[in-house]
Amino acid sequence: MKWPFRASSAHTREQVDPDEADRPLPWFLPMFIGAMVMWGAYYIVETPSGGDSLLGDQRSLEALMPKAEDPSGAAKVDGAGLFGAKCAACHQASGAGVPGVFPPLVNSEWVIGDPKVLARILLHGISGELSVLGTVYKGAMPSFKSLSDAELAALMSHLRSQWGNSAGPVQPERVKAEREATAERSAPYEGEAGLKAELGL
Ligand code: HEC
């Protein structure tokens, strides 16, 4: 375009460039955010800290403890887990034992027989001559007195129903009765003979 400029018809036809209108936040939004921040600060300051860590959790510690002595809790004790933790090292996970050293629990007359006898073996242990499935062992089985009635019952029920064993389950009351009947005993049974003598078999 040459000097002097003249508005061409094309120029006058153009619209002005649009520009962004001034649109502030709606007034209630910053107020609402401000109110929330203030409420948050108030909540943090006002909430007792260093106090009860169970804030909001109304259960008592007692309610959370396992009920070991509760007979109905027997089913909840994991007999298989106890076996793995306490017995499998000697008697093996398969329950087959180690020939000549640790007797088998599979089919053993002591396991599938009278639960009274099994309970006493577990409560006090046994050492000396013990015949299992026609083989005489001469080892030392430790006492598991420290386990609760429910734990021993679950353990016994587990042994009696594993590896093809099919004897009935044992209730914690049964273990409790044997524990009370033999409360005086502080040493393991002296072999099969000692166990049978005590039971009058
Ligand atoms: C330190 C190794 C050891 C551990 C652990 C052990 N036992 Fe024994 N157990 C033995 C020995 C050894 C005998 C044989 C005792 C004897 O010869 O007088 C035996 C005998 C037995 C018997 C009677 C014989 C039979 O085979 O039926 C039973 C039942 C039994 N144990 C169950 C258990 C259970 C259940 C546990 C776990 C709570 C356990 N044992 C943990 C070593 C052990």
XYZ file of N, CA and C and ligand atoms in Angstrom:
646
model
N 0.839 -1.194 0.000
C 0.000 0.000 0.000
C 0.876 1.246 0.000
N 0.504 2.206 -0.729
C 1.371 3.389 -0.853
C 0.915 4.508 0.039
N 1.816 5.357 0.420
C 1.533 6.542 1.212
C 0.768 7.527 0.400
N -0.174 8.330 0.865
C -0.808 8.207 2.190
C -1.809 7.042 2.207
N -1.821 6.400 3.398
C -2.727 5.237 3.483
C -4.161 5.688 3.440
N -4.929 4.932 2.794
C -6.367 5.200 2.830
C -7.066 3.908 3.210
N -8.064 4.136 4.010
C -8.788 2.920 4.391
C -9.450 2.322 3.164
N -9.059 1.118 2.898
C -9.673 0.485 1.744
C -11.055 -0.017 2.132
N -11.780 -0.297 1.200
C -13.127 -0.790 1.524
C -13.033 -2.131 2.276
N -11.965 -2.888 1.907
C -11.796 -4.180 2.600
C -11.512 -3.955 4.082
N -10.747 -2.890 4.381
C -10.365 -2.613 5.748
C -11.584 -2.249 6.594
N -12.413 -1.333 6.075
C -13.566 -0.889 6.859
C -14.571 -2.009 7.068
N -14.511 -2.993 6.212
C -15.454 -4.100 6.332
C -15.130 -5.001 7.536
N -13.832 -5.014 7.952
C -13.401 -5.937 9.027
C -14.051 -5.607 10.371
N -14.298 -6.637 11.168
C -14.779 -6.472 12.549
C -13.564 -6.223 13.444
N -13.783 -5.645 14.623
C -12.681 -5.528 15.581
C -12.370 -6.918 16.120
N -11.067 -7.080 16.476
C -10.679 -8.393 17.033
C -11.446 -8.633 18.327
N -11.963 -9.820 18.484
C -12.659 -10.097 19.757
C -11.628 -10.213 20.884
N -11.977 -9.755 22.058
C -11.057 -10.017 23.183
C -11.827 -10.626 24.359
N -11.056 -11.262 25.232
C -11.623 -12.015 26.352
C -12.368 -11.078 27.299
N -13.585 -11.403 27.591
C -14.335 -10.567 28.534
C -13.795 -10.807 29.938
N -14.008 -9.884 30.828
C -13.559 -10.021 32.199
C -14.588 -10.863 32.948
N -14.157 -12.115 33.224
C -15.139 -12.981 33.885
C -14.585 -13.494 35.210
N -14.826 -12.831 36.305
C -14.276 -13.270 37.594
C -14.981 -14.550 38.066
N -14.338 -15.283 39.049
C -14.979 -16.457 39.633
C -16.297 -16.032 40.247
N -17.285 -16.895 40.209
C -18.522 -16.551 40.926
C -18.184 -16.321 42.407
N -18.745 -15.335 43.019
C -18.352 -14.916 44.368
C -18.426 -16.029 45.406
N -19.362 -16.974 45.192
C -19.537 -17.990 46.244
C -18.426 -19.030 46.238
N -17.714 -19.161 45.084
C -16.701 -20.209 45.026
C -15.511 -19.929 45.952
N -14.849 -18.726 45.844
C -13.766 -18.448 46.808
C -14.263 -18.454 48.249
N -15.528 -18.045 48.453
C -16.021 -18.055 49.830
C -16.166 -19.474 50.351
N -16.666 -20.338 49.459
C -16.848 -21.739 49.855
C -15.487 -22.382 50.155
N -14.490 -22.134 49.257
C -13.154 -22.709 49.462
C -12.560 -22.185 50.769
N -12.721 -20.887 50.990
C -12.212 -20.286 52.231
C -12.848 -20.927 53.454
N -14.164 -21.156 53.368
C -14.860 -21.747 54.507
C -14.350 -23.163 54.760
N -14.106 -23.944 53.681
C -13.614 -25.308 53.847
C -12.225 -25.319 54.478
N -11.355 -24.393 54.036
C -10.006 -24.327 54.597
C -10.072 -23.996 56.083
N -10.949 -23.047 56.431
C -11.062 -22.675 57.838
C -11.606 -23.828 58.674
N -12.597 -24.512 58.093
C -13.167 -25.653 58.825
C -12.102 -26.747 59.004
N -11.290 -26.970 57.942
C -10.221 -27.976 58.023
C -9.231 -27.638 59.112
N -8.816 -26.367 59.146
C -7.853 -25.948 60.157
C -8.458 -26.128 61.552
N -9.721 -25.729 61.692
C -10.402 -25.865 62.975
C -10.454 -27.336 63.393
N -10.772 -28.210 62.417
C -10.912 -29.642 62.714
C -9.582 -30.211 63.213
N -8.478 -29.826 62.511
C -7.166 -30.352 62.893
C -6.790 -29.872 64.294
N -7.046 -28.604 64.566
C -6.690 -28.050 65.881
C -7.551 -28.670 66.981
N -8.824 -28.859 66.662
C -9.749 -29.303 67.707
C -9.726 -30.807 67.960
N -9.254 -31.605 66.958
C -9.276 -33.057 67.141
C -8.201 -33.449 68.157
N -8.580 -34.178 69.204
C -7.578 -34.557 70.192
C -6.531 -35.457 69.550
N -5.278 -35.130 69.709
C -4.236 -35.985 69.147
C -3.427 -36.572 70.303
N -2.700 -37.616 70.009
C -1.894 -38.259 71.044
C -2.768 -38.974 72.053
N -4.059 -39.011 71.769
C -4.966 -39.684 72.693
C -5.270 -41.085 72.232
N -6.528 -41.368 72.090
C -6.974 -42.697 71.737
C -6.669 -43.007 70.276
N -5.816 -44.019 70.061
C -5.440 -44.344 68.683
C -6.564 -45.077 67.960
N -7.573 -45.470 68.709
C -8.668 -46.209 68.082
C -9.786 -45.275 67.638
N -9.464 -43.966 67.525
C -10.460 -42.974 67.115
C -11.389 -43.532 66.063
N -12.628 -43.610 66.393
C -13.582 -44.074 65.397
C -13.773 -45.576 65.425
N -12.791 -46.315 65.956
C -12.922 -47.761 66.047
C -13.415 -48.100 67.445
N -14.652 -48.527 67.530
C -15.257 -48.708 68.853
C -15.010 -50.097 69.434
N -14.281 -50.969 68.706
C -14.053 -52.308 69.258
C -13.030 -52.243 70.380
N -13.253 -53.044 71.399
C -12.286 -53.059 72.497
C -11.177 -54.051 72.138
N -10.060 -53.931 72.835
C -8.929 -54.818 72.587
C -9.352 -56.267 72.825
N -10.193 -56.439 73.832
C -10.654 -57.779 74.180
C -11.405 -58.449 73.028
N -12.213 -57.619 72.344
C -13.002 -58.173 71.245
C -12.117 -58.630 70.096
N -10.901 -58.079 70.033
C -10.009 -58.423 68.925
C -9.133 -59.627 69.236
N -9.054 -60.005 70.517
C -8.196 -61.134 70.893
C -8.843 -62.439 70.439
N -8.013 -63.425 69.988
C -8.597 -64.720 69.640
C -9.138 -65.383 70.904
N -10.260 -66.036 70.768
C -10.861 -66.666 71.947
C -10.396 -68.107 72.043
N -9.211 -68.275 72.610
C -8.579 -69.596 72.644
C -9.387 -70.608 73.453
N -10.001 -70.148 74.529
C -10.691 -71.099 75.402
C -12.142 -71.311 74.998
N -12.592 -70.569 74.018
C -13.972 -70.693 73.576
C -14.129 -71.981 72.779
N -14.944 -72.928 73.269
C -15.065 -74.208 72.574
C -15.491 -74.024 71.121
N -16.360 -73.058 70.871
C -16.815 -72.869 69.490
C -15.696 -72.274 68.636
N -14.647 -71.785 69.292
C -13.523 -71.218 68.548
C -12.590 -72.292 68.018
N -12.840 -73.551 68.422
C -11.939 -74.633 68.034
C -11.789 -74.735 66.523
N -12.901 -74.533 65.834
C -12.863 -74.671 64.387
C -11.994 -73.597 63.759
N -11.858 -72.460 64.459
C -11.106 -71.354 63.887
C -9.598 -71.529 64.070
N -9.200 -72.370 65.051
C -7.780 -72.609 65.231
C -7.324 -73.492 64.075
N -6.193 -73.139 63.501
C -5.744 -73.827 62.302
C -4.870 -75.025 62.662
N -5.473 -76.208 62.731
C -4.751 -77.415 63.103
C -3.620 -77.729 62.125
N -3.881 -77.513 60.846
C -2.865 -77.801 59.835
C -1.663 -76.876 60.008
N -1.950 -75.613 60.322
C -0.872 -74.639 60.536
C -0.036 -75.015 61.738
N -0.704 -75.429 62.814
C 0.008 -75.846 64.021
C 0.867 -77.066 63.736
N 0.317 -77.986 62.967
C 1.085 -79.184 62.645
C 2.365 -78.814 61.891
N 2.197 -77.939 60.912
C 3.362 -77.507 60.130
C 4.408 -76.831 60.999
N 3.935 -76.051 61.969
C 4.860 -75.273 62.797
C 5.495 -76.094 63.910
N 4.752 -77.037 64.483
C 5.225 -77.703 65.703
C 5.634 -79.159 65.509
N 5.104 -79.818 64.522
C 5.293 -81.269 64.470
C 6.011 -81.761 63.216
N 5.836 -81.014 62.113
C 6.309 -81.539 60.824
C 7.823 -81.729 60.793
N 8.556 -80.954 61.613
C 10.011 -81.080 61.609
C 10.424 -82.514 61.951
N 9.728 -83.132 62.882
C 10.056 -84.508 63.244
C 9.195 -85.520 62.478
N 7.894 -85.325 62.545
C 7.014 -86.345 61.959
C 6.827 -86.185 60.454
N 7.398 -85.131 59.874
C 7.344 -84.846 58.433
C 5.943 -84.376 58.001
N 5.932 -83.527 56.983
C 4.669 -82.966 56.496
C 3.722 -84.059 56.030
N 4.288 -85.159 55.574
C 3.456 -86.265 55.080
C 2.912 -87.108 56.230
N 3.385 -86.843 57.470
C 2.946 -87.630 58.613
C 3.573 -89.015 58.650
N 4.494 -89.265 57.732
C 5.066 -90.607 57.633
C 6.232 -90.827 58.595
N 6.711 -89.743 59.232
C 7.832 -89.873 60.153
C 9.126 -90.181 59.432
N 10.129 -90.584 60.217
C 11.414 -90.969 59.645
C 11.705 -92.363 60.199
N 11.866 -93.348 59.307
C 11.993 -94.728 59.780
C 13.056 -94.888 60.869
N 12.655 -95.531 61.943
C 13.596 -95.810 63.019
C 13.828 -94.649 63.970
N 13.411 -93.432 63.595
C 13.687 -92.268 64.444
C 12.390 -91.604 64.932
N 11.591 -91.160 63.979
C 10.322 -90.518 64.330
C 9.180 -91.376 63.808
N 8.302 -91.811 64.695
C 7.236 -92.733 64.270
C 6.206 -92.050 63.369
N 5.543 -92.836 62.528
C 4.513 -92.272 61.640
C 3.244 -91.914 62.409
N 2.524 -90.940 61.904
C 1.216 -90.582 62.469
C 0.103 -91.148 61.586
N 0.493 -91.498 60.348
C -0.463 -92.094 59.424
C -0.842 -93.476 59.942
N -2.133 -93.679 60.129
C -2.609 -94.990 60.536
C -2.177 -95.430 61.931
N -1.440 -94.578 62.630
C -0.925 -94.967 63.942
C -2.066 -95.231 64.916
N -1.937 -96.332 65.663
C -2.974 -96.667 66.637
C -3.109 -95.582 67.712
N -2.022 -94.837 67.949
C -2.047 -93.786 68.965
C -2.826 -92.573 68.489
N -2.787 -92.343 67.196
C -3.466 -91.166 66.634
C -4.955 -91.426 66.426
N -5.266 -92.581 65.833
C -6.674 -92.812 65.506
C -7.412 -93.560 66.615
N -6.678 -93.925 67.671
C -7.320 -94.610 68.788
C -8.040 -93.641 69.716
N -8.121 -94.018 71.000
C -8.809 -93.213 72.006
C -8.170 -91.818 72.123
N -8.968 -90.763 71.894
C -8.416 -89.401 71.948
C -7.809 -89.055 73.307
N -8.251 -89.765 74.325
C -7.732 -89.575 75.668
C -6.220 -89.849 75.703
N -5.835 -90.940 75.031
C -4.430 -91.344 75.017
C -3.600 -90.351 74.191
N -4.141 -89.978 73.052
C -3.458 -89.026 72.181
C -3.267 -87.694 72.917
N -4.326 -87.266 73.619
C -4.246 -85.995 74.356
C -3.124 -86.054 75.386
N -3.008 -87.185 76.068
C -1.967 -87.295 77.108
C -0.570 -87.297 76.498
N -0.409 -87.960 75.356
C 0.904 -87.961 74.692
C 1.292 -86.524 74.331
N 0.357 -85.770 73.786
C 0.668 -84.401 73.373
C 0.888 -83.486 74.577
N 0.100 -83.693 75.623
C 0.227 -82.824 76.793
C 1.562 -82.999 77.508
N 2.013 -84.238 77.604
C 3.184 -84.478 78.454
C 4.411 -84.989 77.711
N 4.227 -85.467 76.475
C 5.359 -86.054 75.775
C 5.587 -87.477 76.240
N 6.450 -88.159 75.516
C 6.724 -89.555 75.891
C 8.134 -89.895 75.450
N 8.860 -90.603 76.308
C 10.188 -91.016 75.858
C 10.478 -92.415 76.378
N 11.135 -93.174 75.535
C 11.383 -94.572 75.867
C 10.650 -95.445 74.875
N 10.580 -96.714 75.168
C 10.046 -97.656 74.180
C 8.566 -97.443 73.893
N 8.290 -97.259 72.625
C 6.908 -97.047 72.188
C 6.733 -97.780 70.867
N 5.742 -98.647 70.842
C 5.540 -99.413 69.618
C 4.481 -98.749 68.752
N 4.845 -98.486 67.505
C 3.899 -97.883 66.568
C 3.854 -98.752 65.314
N 2.691 -99.268 64.990
C 2.495 -100.131 63.827
C 3.522 -101.274 63.799
N 3.747 -101.837 64.958
C 4.618 -103.012 65.030
C 6.107 -102.704 65.115
N 6.501 -101.455 65.057
C 7.919 -101.105 65.182
C 8.125 -100.401 66.516
N 9.179 -100.782 67.220
C 9.435 -100.137 68.509
C 10.371 -98.954 68.327
N 9.930 -97.797 68.799
C 10.753 -96.575 68.735
C 11.268 -96.304 70.136
N 12.405 -95.650 70.180
C 12.983 -95.329 71.482
C 13.488 -93.895 71.402
N 12.558 -93.006 71.237
C 12.953 -91.607 71.084
C 12.384 -90.767 72.205
N 12.349 -89.465 71.984
C 11.775 -88.563 72.975
C 10.860 -87.571 72.276
N 9.606 -87.660 72.645
C 8.607 -86.755 72.078
C 8.352 -85.666 73.119
N 8.566 -84.378 72.731
C 8.416 -83.303 73.727
C 6.956 -83.066 74.130
N 6.785 -82.342 75.229
C 5.445 -81.993 75.724
C 4.928 -80.752 75.003
N 3.631 -80.710 74.746
C 3.032 -79.524 74.116
C 1.958 -78.925 75.018
N 2.233 -79.025 76.309
C 1.365 -78.482 77.345
C 1.053 -77.002 77.148
N 2.023 -76.281 76.578
C 1.858 -74.833 76.461
C 0.768 -74.432 75.453
N 0.380 -75.374 74.595
C -0.711 -75.047 73.659
C -2.041 -75.078 74.422
N -2.986 -74.252 73.976
C -4.287 -74.193 74.650
C -5.116 -75.438 74.325
N -6.189 -75.616 75.078
C -7.081 -76.755 74.830
C -7.613 -76.719 73.403
N -8.003 -75.509 72.966
C -8.569 -75.384 71.615
C -7.519 -75.707 70.554
N -6.269 -75.293 70.812
C -5.209 -75.563 69.841
C -4.909 -77.063 69.766
N -4.806 -77.697 70.933
C -4.524 -79.140 70.926
C -5.677 -79.909 70.284
N -6.911 -79.457 70.567
C -8.073 -80.136 69.980
C -8.035 -80.008 68.459
N -7.707 -78.813 67.975
C -7.657 -78.604 66.517
C -6.546 -79.444 65.903
N -5.425 -79.509 66.613
C -4.287 -80.294 66.149
C -4.657 -81.778 66.083
N -5.272 -82.274 67.146
C -5.659 -83.680 67.182
C -6.686 -83.988 66.089
N -7.651 -83.084 65.919
C -8.664 -83.298 64.882
C -8.002 -83.344 63.509
N -6.978 -82.501 63.350
C -6.245 -82.480 62.081
C -5.545 -83.824 61.844
N -4.792 -84.305 62.845
C -4.057 -85.574 62.697
C -5.002 -86.725 62.373
N -6.162 -86.682 63.038
C -7.092 -87.797 62.916
C -7.847 -87.812 61.588
N -7.735 -86.720 60.841
C -8.485 -86.676 59.574
C -7.570 -86.493 58.363
N -6.248 -86.573 58.594
C -5.301 -86.381 57.487
C -4.764 -87.690 56.946
N -4.162 -87.614 55.788
C -3.386 -88.719 55.210
C -4.166 -90.038 55.202
N -5.462 -89.956 55.041
C -6.259 -91.179 55.022
C -6.749 -91.611 56.400
N -6.267 -90.961 57.468
C -6.825 -91.251 58.804
C -8.275 -90.773 58.804
N -9.155 -91.544 59.425
C -10.551 -91.088 59.407
C -11.226 -91.252 60.759
N -10.504 -90.854 61.822
C -11.109 -90.876 63.154
C -11.800 -89.535 63.391
N -12.731 -89.532 64.341
C -13.549 -88.335 64.575
C -12.766 -87.179 65.176
N -13.345 -85.975 65.105
C -12.699 -84.786 65.666
C -12.691 -84.825 67.198
N -11.877 -83.979 67.784
C -11.759 -83.929 69.241
C -12.162 -82.535 69.707
N -12.978 -82.478 70.747
C -13.428 -81.192 71.281
C -12.461 -80.691 72.360
N -12.351 -79.378 72.499
C -11.460 -78.809 73.514
C -11.781 -79.293 74.933
N -13.057 -79.577 75.211
C -13.431 -80.053 76.556
C -12.692 -81.343 76.882
N -12.493 -82.158 75.862
C -11.827 -83.444 76.019
C -10.382 -83.229 76.460
N -9.740 -82.262 75.817
C -8.354 -81.948 76.145
C -8.286 -81.373 77.555
N -9.246 -80.515 77.847
C -9.289 -79.872 79.158
C -9.399 -80.939 80.258
N -10.279 -81.930 80.036
C -10.479 -82.986 81.021
C -9.177 -83.753 81.251
N -8.463 -84.063 80.162
C -7.204 -84.819 80.304
C -6.133 -83.966 80.965
N -6.148 -82.685 80.640
C -5.165 -81.779 81.240
C -5.382 -81.724 82.757
N -6.652 -81.654 83.160
C -6.953 -81.582 84.595
C -6.647 -82.904 85.286
N -6.973 -84.010 84.607
C -6.751 -85.324 85.212
C -5.261 -85.607 85.410
N -4.404 -84.980 84.620
C -2.966 -85.270 84.698
C -2.177 -84.035 85.146
N -2.869 -83.137 85.851
C -2.245 -81.868 86.249
C -0.974 -82.067 87.081
N -0.902 -83.190 87.796
C 0.244 -83.461 88.672
C 1.518 -83.781 87.895
N 1.330 -84.303 86.691
C 2.466 -84.809 85.923
C 3.374 -83.689 85.436
N 4.680 -83.865 85.639
C 5.598 -82.831 85.174
C 6.653 -83.400 84.231
N 6.681 -84.731 84.087
C 7.683 -85.349 83.210
C 6.968 -86.135 82.111
N 7.670 -86.380 81.013
C 7.061 -87.197 79.939
C 6.802 -88.627 80.430
N 5.901 -89.313 79.751
C 5.652 -90.714 80.094
C 6.891 -91.534 79.798
N 7.117 -92.532 80.661
C 8.250 -93.412 80.387
C 7.795 -94.518 79.463
N 7.811 -94.199 78.201
C 7.445 -95.172 77.174
C 5.987 -95.595 77.267
N 5.696 -96.532 76.410
C 4.348 -97.074 76.324
C 3.893 -97.658 77.662
N 4.843 -98.295 78.351
C 4.507 -98.942 79.620
C 4.036 -97.911 80.638
N 4.733 -96.783 80.703
C 4.360 -95.736 81.656
C 2.991 -95.152 81.347
N 2.744 -94.958 80.061
C 1.465 -94.389 79.624
C 0.316 -95.333 79.958
N 0.551 -96.613 79.647
C -0.506 -97.598 79.889
C -0.758 -97.781 81.382
N 0.322 -97.701 82.169
C 0.173 -97.866 83.619
C -0.715 -96.756 84.162
N -0.480 -95.521 83.704
C -1.275 -94.406 84.218
C -2.742 -94.559 83.845
N -2.967 -95.066 82.630
C -4.342 -95.190 82.157
C -4.998 -96.494 82.614
N -4.201 -97.364 83.263
C -4.727 -98.645 83.714
C -5.104 -99.552 82.541
N -4.360 -99.461 81.453
C -4.671 -100.290 80.277
C -3.918 -101.623 80.321
C 11.574 -83.333 68.452
C 10.871 -84.187 67.528
C 9.372 -84.303 67.700
C 8.436 -83.295 67.616
C 8.678 -81.819 67.385
C 7.143 -83.923 67.755
N 7.304 -85.268 67.954
Fe 5.819 -86.604 68.192
N 7.177 -88.056 68.567
C 8.548 -87.907 68.483
C 9.183 -89.145 68.865
C 10.687 -89.395 68.896
C 8.169 -90.020 69.205
C 8.332 -91.451 69.759
C 8.562 -91.353 71.246
C 9.098 -92.620 71.860
O 9.776 -93.363 71.182
O 8.820 -92.835 73.059
C 6.906 -89.314 68.992
C 5.674 -89.870 69.180
C 4.483 -89.256 68.830
C 3.187 -89.894 68.869
C 2.866 -91.320 69.276
C 3.423 -92.297 68.282
C 2.799 -92.166 66.914
O 3.573 -92.056 65.946
O 1.584 -92.158 66.785
C 2.292 -88.955 68.434
C 0.796 -89.141 68.272
C 3.021 -87.749 68.164
N 4.341 -87.963 68.412
C 2.437 -86.584 67.725
C 3.140 -85.365 67.622
C 2.510 -84.114 67.356
C 1.040 -83.902 67.099
C 3.486 -83.171 67.370
C 3.343 -81.660 67.210
C 2.540 -81.012 68.198
C 4.732 -83.866 67.614
N 4.463 -85.183 67.766
C 5.954 -83.241 67.670
C 9.205 -86.778 68.098
C 8.640 -85.521 67.933
